[in-house]
Short mmCIF file of C-alpha atoms in Angstrom, two decimals:
data_model
loop_
_atom_site.label_atom_id
_atom_site.label_comp_id
_atom_site.label_asym_id
_atom_site.label_seq_id
_atom_site.Cartn_x
_atom_site.Cartn_y
_atom_site.Cartn_z
CA MET Z 717 16.34 5.12 19.97
CA ALA Z 718 14.37 2.21 18.56
CA ARG Z 719 13.88 1.89 14.80
CA TRP Z 720 10.61 0.02 15.16
CA ASN Z 721 7.23 0.45 16.81
CA GLU Z 722 6.64 -0.94 20.28
CA ARG Z 723 3.03 -1.71 21.20
CA ILE Z 724 1.73 -1.86 24.77
CA TYR Z 725 -1.56 -3.65 25.45
CA ARG Z 726 -3.92 -3.60 28.42
CA LYS Z 727 -5.63 -6.82 29.46
CA GLN Z 728 -9.42 -6.47 29.48
CA SER Z 729 -10.29 -10.13 30.01
CA PRO Z 730 -8.58 -13.53 29.71
CA VAL Z 731 -9.13 -13.39 25.93
CA LEU Z 732 -9.30 -9.64 25.17
CA TYR Z 733 -6.45 -7.15 25.02
CA CYS Z 734 -6.73 -3.47 24.03
CA LEU Z 735 -3.93 -1.54 22.38
CA GLU Z 736 -3.07 1.22 24.84
CA THR Z 737 0.14 2.84 23.59
CA GLU Z 738 2.19 2.63 20.44
CA LEU Z 739 5.73 3.96 20.87
CA LEU Z 740 7.04 5.29 17.57
CA PRO Z 741 10.62 6.02 16.50
CA TYR Z 742 12.16 9.39 17.34
CA GLY Z 743 10.39 9.90 20.67
CA LYS Z 744 6.75 10.02 19.59
CA ALA Z 745 3.77 7.92 20.68
CA LEU Z 746 0.15 7.17 19.83
CA ARG Z 747 -2.18 6.65 22.78
CA TYR Z 748 -5.60 5.00 22.60
CA GLU Z 749 -8.49 5.66 24.97
CA TYR Z 750 -11.63 3.55 25.30
CA ASN Z 751 -15.12 3.76 26.75
CA SER Z 752 -17.89 1.18 27.11
CA GLN Z 753 -18.54 1.30 23.35
CA GLY Z 754 -14.94 0.81 22.29
CA LEU Z 755 -12.22 3.12 20.99
CA SER Z 756 -13.09 6.74 21.81
CA ARG Z 757 -9.94 8.80 21.30
CA ILE Z 758 -6.48 8.71 19.73
CA LEU Z 759 -3.74 11.10 20.84
CA SER Z 760 -0.37 11.87 19.30
CA THR Z 761 2.08 12.70 22.10
CA ASP Z 762 5.69 12.67 23.10
CA LYS Z 763 7.05 9.47 24.61
CA SER Z 764 6.26 10.54 28.19
CA GLY Z 765 2.69 11.59 27.40
CA LYS Z 766 3.19 15.07 28.88
CA HIS Z 767 2.82 16.88 25.57
CA THR Z 768 -0.06 16.28 23.14
CA TYR Z 769 0.48 17.25 19.51
CA ALA Z 770 -2.91 16.30 18.06
CA SER Z 771 -5.96 14.17 18.80
CA ILE Z 772 -9.00 12.57 17.19
CA THR Z 773 -12.12 12.07 19.32
CA LYS Z 774 -15.22 10.05 18.52
CA ILE Z 775 -18.27 12.24 19.15
CA ARG Z 776 -20.96 9.83 17.93
CA ASP Z 777 -21.31 6.80 15.69
CA HIS Z 778 -19.14 7.25 12.59
CA ALA Z 779 -18.33 10.88 13.44
CA TYR Z 780 -15.04 12.24 14.71
CA VAL Z 781 -13.55 15.62 15.54
CA GLY Z 782 -9.88 16.57 15.40
CA SER Z 783 -8.00 18.76 17.84
CA ASP Z 784 -8.28 21.54 15.25
CA GLY Z 785 -12.08 21.45 15.60
CA ARG Z 786 -12.80 20.00 12.16
CA GLU Z 787 -15.28 17.15 12.00
CA ALA Z 788 -15.21 14.08 9.76
CA LYS Z 789 -18.25 11.90 9.10
CA TYR Z 790 -18.52 8.41 7.63
CA HIS Z 791 -21.72 7.03 6.15
CA TYR Z 792 -22.34 3.28 5.91
CA GLU Z 793 -25.05 1.34 4.14
CA THR Z 794 -26.11 -2.27 4.56
CA PHE Z 795 -24.80 -4.50 1.80
CA GLU Z 796 -26.06 -8.02 1.17
CA VAL Z 797 -23.41 -10.46 0.02
CA LYS Z 798 -24.74 -13.49 -1.85
CA VAL Z 799 -22.64 -16.61 -2.31
CA LYS Z 800 -23.12 -20.16 -3.53
CA ALA Z 801 -21.53 -22.97 -1.54
CA LYS Z 802 -21.41 -26.73 -1.66
CA LEU Z 803 -22.23 -28.21 1.74
CA LYS Z 804 -22.17 -31.99 2.10
CA LYS Z 805 -22.44 -32.42 -1.70
CA VAL Z 806 -25.48 -30.12 -1.80
CA LYS Z 807 -25.29 -26.72 -3.50
CA GLU Z 808 -26.82 -23.96 -1.43
CA SER Z 809 -27.25 -20.21 -1.85
CA LEU Z 810 -26.18 -18.23 1.18
CA SER Z 811 -26.27 -14.55 2.01
CA PHE Z 812 -25.25 -12.26 4.81
CA LYS Z 813 -25.48 -8.54 5.44
CA THR Z 814 -22.59 -6.28 6.33
CA PRO Z 815 -22.07 -2.52 6.66
CA ILE Z 816 -20.11 -0.95 3.82
CA LEU Z 817 -18.64 2.56 3.62
CA THR Z 818 -20.31 4.72 0.95
CA GLN Z 819 -19.32 8.27 1.90
CA ALA Z 820 -16.67 10.11 3.91
CA CYS Z 821 -16.76 13.86 4.30
CA ASN Z 822 -15.07 16.71 6.13
CA PRO Z 823 -15.34 20.52 5.80
CA THR Z 824 -13.01 20.49 2.78
CA TYR Z 825 -14.39 17.77 0.52
CA THR Z 826 -16.55 14.66 0.26
CA ASN Z 827 -15.51 11.22 -0.97
CA SER Z 828 -18.13 8.78 -2.27
CA MET Z 829 -17.84 5.07 -3.02
CA GLN Z 830 -19.89 2.50 -4.93
CA TYR Z 831 -19.48 -1.27 -5.12
CA ASN Z 832 -20.35 -4.10 -7.49
CA GLU Z 833 -22.33 -7.23 -6.67
CA ARG Z 834 -19.21 -8.85 -5.19
CA SER Z 835 -18.72 -5.90 -2.80
CA LEU Z 836 -15.64 -4.80 -4.78
CA LEU Z 837 -15.05 -1.07 -5.16
CA SER Z 838 -16.45 -0.02 -8.56
CA HIS Z 839 -16.60 3.80 -8.34
CA TYR Z 840 -14.73 6.34 -6.24
CA ASP Z 841 -15.11 10.11 -6.40
CA ALA Z 842 -12.81 12.46 -4.49
CA LYS Z 843 -12.93 16.21 -5.06
CA GLU Z 844 -14.95 15.72 -8.28
CA TYR Z 845 -12.29 13.38 -9.70
CA PRO Z 846 -14.29 10.21 -10.49
CA VAL Z 847 -12.50 6.89 -10.79
CA SER Z 848 -14.10 3.58 -11.77
CA PHE Z 849 -12.88 -0.02 -11.81
CA ALA Z 850 -13.78 -3.10 -13.88
CA TYR Z 851 -12.68 -6.55 -12.72
CA PHE Z 852 -11.94 -9.92 -14.26
CA GLN Z 853 -14.92 -12.15 -13.49
CA GLN Z 854 -13.31 -15.60 -13.59
CA LYS Z 855 -14.75 -18.06 -11.12
CA GLY Z 856 -12.31 -19.53 -8.65
CA PHE Z 857 -9.73 -16.77 -9.21
CA VAL Z 858 -8.79 -13.66 -7.28
CA ALA Z 859 -10.80 -10.66 -8.51
CA ARG Z 860 -8.14 -8.47 -10.10
CA VAL Z 861 -8.66 -5.04 -11.65
CA GLN Z 862 -8.99 -5.30 -15.43
CA ARG Z 863 -9.57 -1.63 -16.27
CA LEU Z 864 -9.07 1.61 -14.36
CA ASN Z 865 -10.96 4.63 -15.71
CA ILE Z 866 -9.95 8.16 -14.73
CA PRO Z 867 -10.96 11.54 -16.23
CA SER Z 868 -7.82 11.69 -18.38
CA GLY Z 869 -8.22 8.18 -19.83
CA SER Z 870 -8.11 4.53 -18.90
CA VAL Z 871 -5.53 1.89 -18.00
CA VAL Z 872 -5.92 -1.80 -18.89
CA PHE Z 873 -4.23 -4.40 -16.69
CA SER Z 874 -3.14 -7.96 -17.44
CA TYR Z 875 -1.48 -10.43 -15.12
CA ASP Z 876 0.59 -13.57 -14.87
CA PRO Z 877 0.77 -13.79 -11.06
CA PRO Z 878 3.91 -15.17 -9.39
CA ILE Z 879 3.50 -18.29 -7.28
CA ALA Z 880 5.56 -18.34 -4.09
CA GLY Z 881 8.37 -20.85 -4.35
CA GLN Z 882 7.29 -22.00 -7.82
CA LYS Z 883 7.42 -19.38 -10.57
CA ASP Z 884 8.01 -15.75 -11.47
CA GLY Z 885 5.21 -13.47 -12.65
CA TRP Z 886 4.34 -10.05 -14.00
CA THR Z 887 1.71 -7.30 -14.10
CA ARG Z 888 1.23 -5.10 -17.19
CA ALA Z 889 -0.47 -1.68 -17.27
CA GLU Z 890 -1.38 -0.43 -20.78
CA TYR Z 891 -2.27 3.22 -21.49
CA GLU Z 892 -4.31 4.71 -24.32
CA ASN Z 893 -1.31 6.57 -25.80
CA GLY Z 894 0.51 3.33 -26.62
CA ALA Z 895 2.70 3.31 -23.52
CA SER Z 896 2.80 0.43 -21.08
CA ILE Z 897 4.59 -0.53 -17.87
CA VAL Z 898 5.52 -4.09 -16.92
CA TYR Z 899 6.24 -5.00 -13.30
CA ARG Z 900 8.13 -8.28 -12.88
CA PHE Z 901 8.25 -10.36 -9.69
CA ASP Z 902 10.29 -13.42 -8.74
CA GLN Z 903 9.04 -16.53 -6.96
CA ASN Z 904 9.91 -14.89 -3.63
CA LEU Z 905 7.27 -12.26 -4.55
CA LEU Z 906 9.95 -9.56 -4.75
CA LEU Z 907 9.83 -6.82 -7.39
CA ILE Z 908 12.79 -7.49 -9.73
CA ALA Z 909 12.14 -5.17 -12.69
CA ILE Z 910 10.05 -2.25 -13.96
CA GLU Z 911 9.99 -1.91 -17.75
CA ASN Z 912 8.69 1.09 -19.72
CA TRP Z 913 7.45 0.28 -23.23
CA TYR Z 914 6.04 2.42 -26.05
CA GLU Z 915 4.26 0.90 -29.05
CA GLY Z 916 5.97 -2.44 -28.54
CA GLU Z 917 9.50 -1.06 -28.06
CA LEU Z 918 11.35 -1.18 -24.75
CA VAL Z 919 12.23 2.39 -23.72
CA ASN Z 920 14.06 1.76 -20.45
CA GLN Z 921 14.03 -0.56 -17.49
CA LYS Z 922 14.93 -0.59 -13.83
CA THR Z 923 16.12 -3.84 -12.21
CA PHE Z 924 16.31 -4.73 -8.52
CA ASN Z 925 18.73 -7.19 -6.91
CA TYR Z 926 18.55 -8.48 -3.35
CA THR Z 927 20.76 -10.26 -0.83
CA THR Z 928 20.01 -13.76 0.42
CA LYS Z 929 18.17 -12.05 3.30
CA GLN Z 930 15.98 -10.25 0.72
CA HIS Z 931 17.51 -6.86 1.53
CA ILE Z 932 17.89 -4.48 -1.41
CA GLN Z 933 21.45 -4.66 -2.80
CA ARG Z 934 21.51 -2.96 -6.20
CA ILE Z 935 19.18 -1.01 -8.48
CA GLU Z 936 20.16 -0.47 -12.11
CA THR Z 937 18.57 1.73 -14.78
CA ARG Z 938 19.23 0.77 -18.42
CA ASP Z 939 18.05 2.14 -21.75
CA GLY Z 940 16.02 0.17 -24.27
CA VAL Z 941 19.04 -1.64 -25.75
CA GLY Z 942 20.55 -2.59 -22.40
CA ASN Z 943 23.13 0.17 -21.84
CA LEU Z 944 23.67 0.85 -18.15
CA LEU Z 945 22.76 4.45 -17.21
CA ILE Z 946 22.55 4.58 -13.43
CA ALA Z 947 23.52 2.12 -10.71
CA HIS Z 948 22.67 2.38 -7.02
CA THR Z 949 24.44 -0.03 -4.67
CA TYR Z 950 23.29 -0.38 -1.06
CA GLU Z 951 24.73 -1.64 2.19
CA CYS Z 952 22.00 -2.52 4.66
CA GLY Z 953 21.86 -3.06 8.40
CA SER Z 954 20.56 -6.18 10.11
CA GLU Z 955 16.97 -4.92 9.82
CA GLY Z 956 17.25 -4.28 6.08
CA ASN Z 957 17.51 -0.49 6.35
CA ALA Z 958 19.88 1.08 3.81
CA LEU Z 959 22.84 2.59 5.68
CA LEU Z 960 25.11 3.42 2.75
CA GLU Z 961 24.28 4.15 -0.89
CA LYS Z 962 26.81 4.29 -3.72
CA LEU Z 963 25.81 6.01 -6.95
CA ALA Z 964 27.43 5.50 -10.35
CA LEU Z 965 26.45 7.28 -13.59
CA PHE Z 966 27.23 5.96 -17.07
CA LEU Z 967 27.19 7.36 -20.62
CA LEU Z 968 26.83 4.83 -23.45
CA GLY Z 969 27.79 2.12 -20.99
CA GLU Z 970 31.01 3.88 -19.89
CA PRO Z 971 31.49 5.36 -16.39
CA LEU Z 972 30.70 9.07 -16.31
CA LEU Z 973 30.74 9.61 -12.57
CA GLN Z 974 32.30 6.65 -10.82
CA GLU Z 975 30.99 5.80 -7.37
CA ALA Z 976 29.75 9.13 -6.09
CA VAL Z 977 29.38 7.95 -2.50
CA TYR Z 978 27.20 9.44 0.17
CA SER Z 979 25.83 8.11 3.41
CA GLU Z 980 22.50 8.63 5.11
CA LYS Z 981 21.98 7.85 8.78
CA LYS Z 982 18.94 5.59 8.49
CA GLU Z 983 19.35 3.93 11.87
CA MET Z 984 19.39 5.99 15.06
CA MET Z 985 21.55 4.87 17.95
CA ASP Z 986 20.08 4.48 21.43
#
């Protein structure tokens, strides 16, 4: 059985193809039906298509009904995006209008969204749990989240982004209680460490090592002074899926449980 998705397309015209079937691992499939207005229905079936497990059908613009009879609605508003551009050494102000999702609801709950002047998500409310975002406003830079506000408090973010092939980078999340988490990335844009800090002191860290093919090879957990606590070592298949995991536990840097080995069948044979 394949470990990946296989997509089958139907040719509509010399330049247009429609996704018709998506064959999933373990004998399942997603099937897509169309009408003159576009995608009209999605079905979850077995590989042969004889048995349907669930479906979603479009009943009108931005409204859908599931096979369980529950309906979901999406509300869009027109948003005007304004930009300034330099065309042939002349600065011009341009604008265009685009639909933007502001509400999604079903019989259980309603989600609502608001956006800032750059069309970036600024407020999100799901099940009366409001979340808001503030962004860095530096010109010429990617708009990154500066502050995340949730009912229980806020998180402040800072960044030194990695540059592919040139330098490592990091992202820091700081909490109101004095705790912070630092995520470190290498110049291949791979996550190499997660560090937990409290009031300026390193509490513990988790490091990630990869093979030359960028497959995960080893994950280590250490305390704040560098003592090894837990080590996971992986053997991966050609696709990067972990086939074998070896676990070792340590106490004060000394082996406590040496190489407790277990195997998980991640890859299914045809």
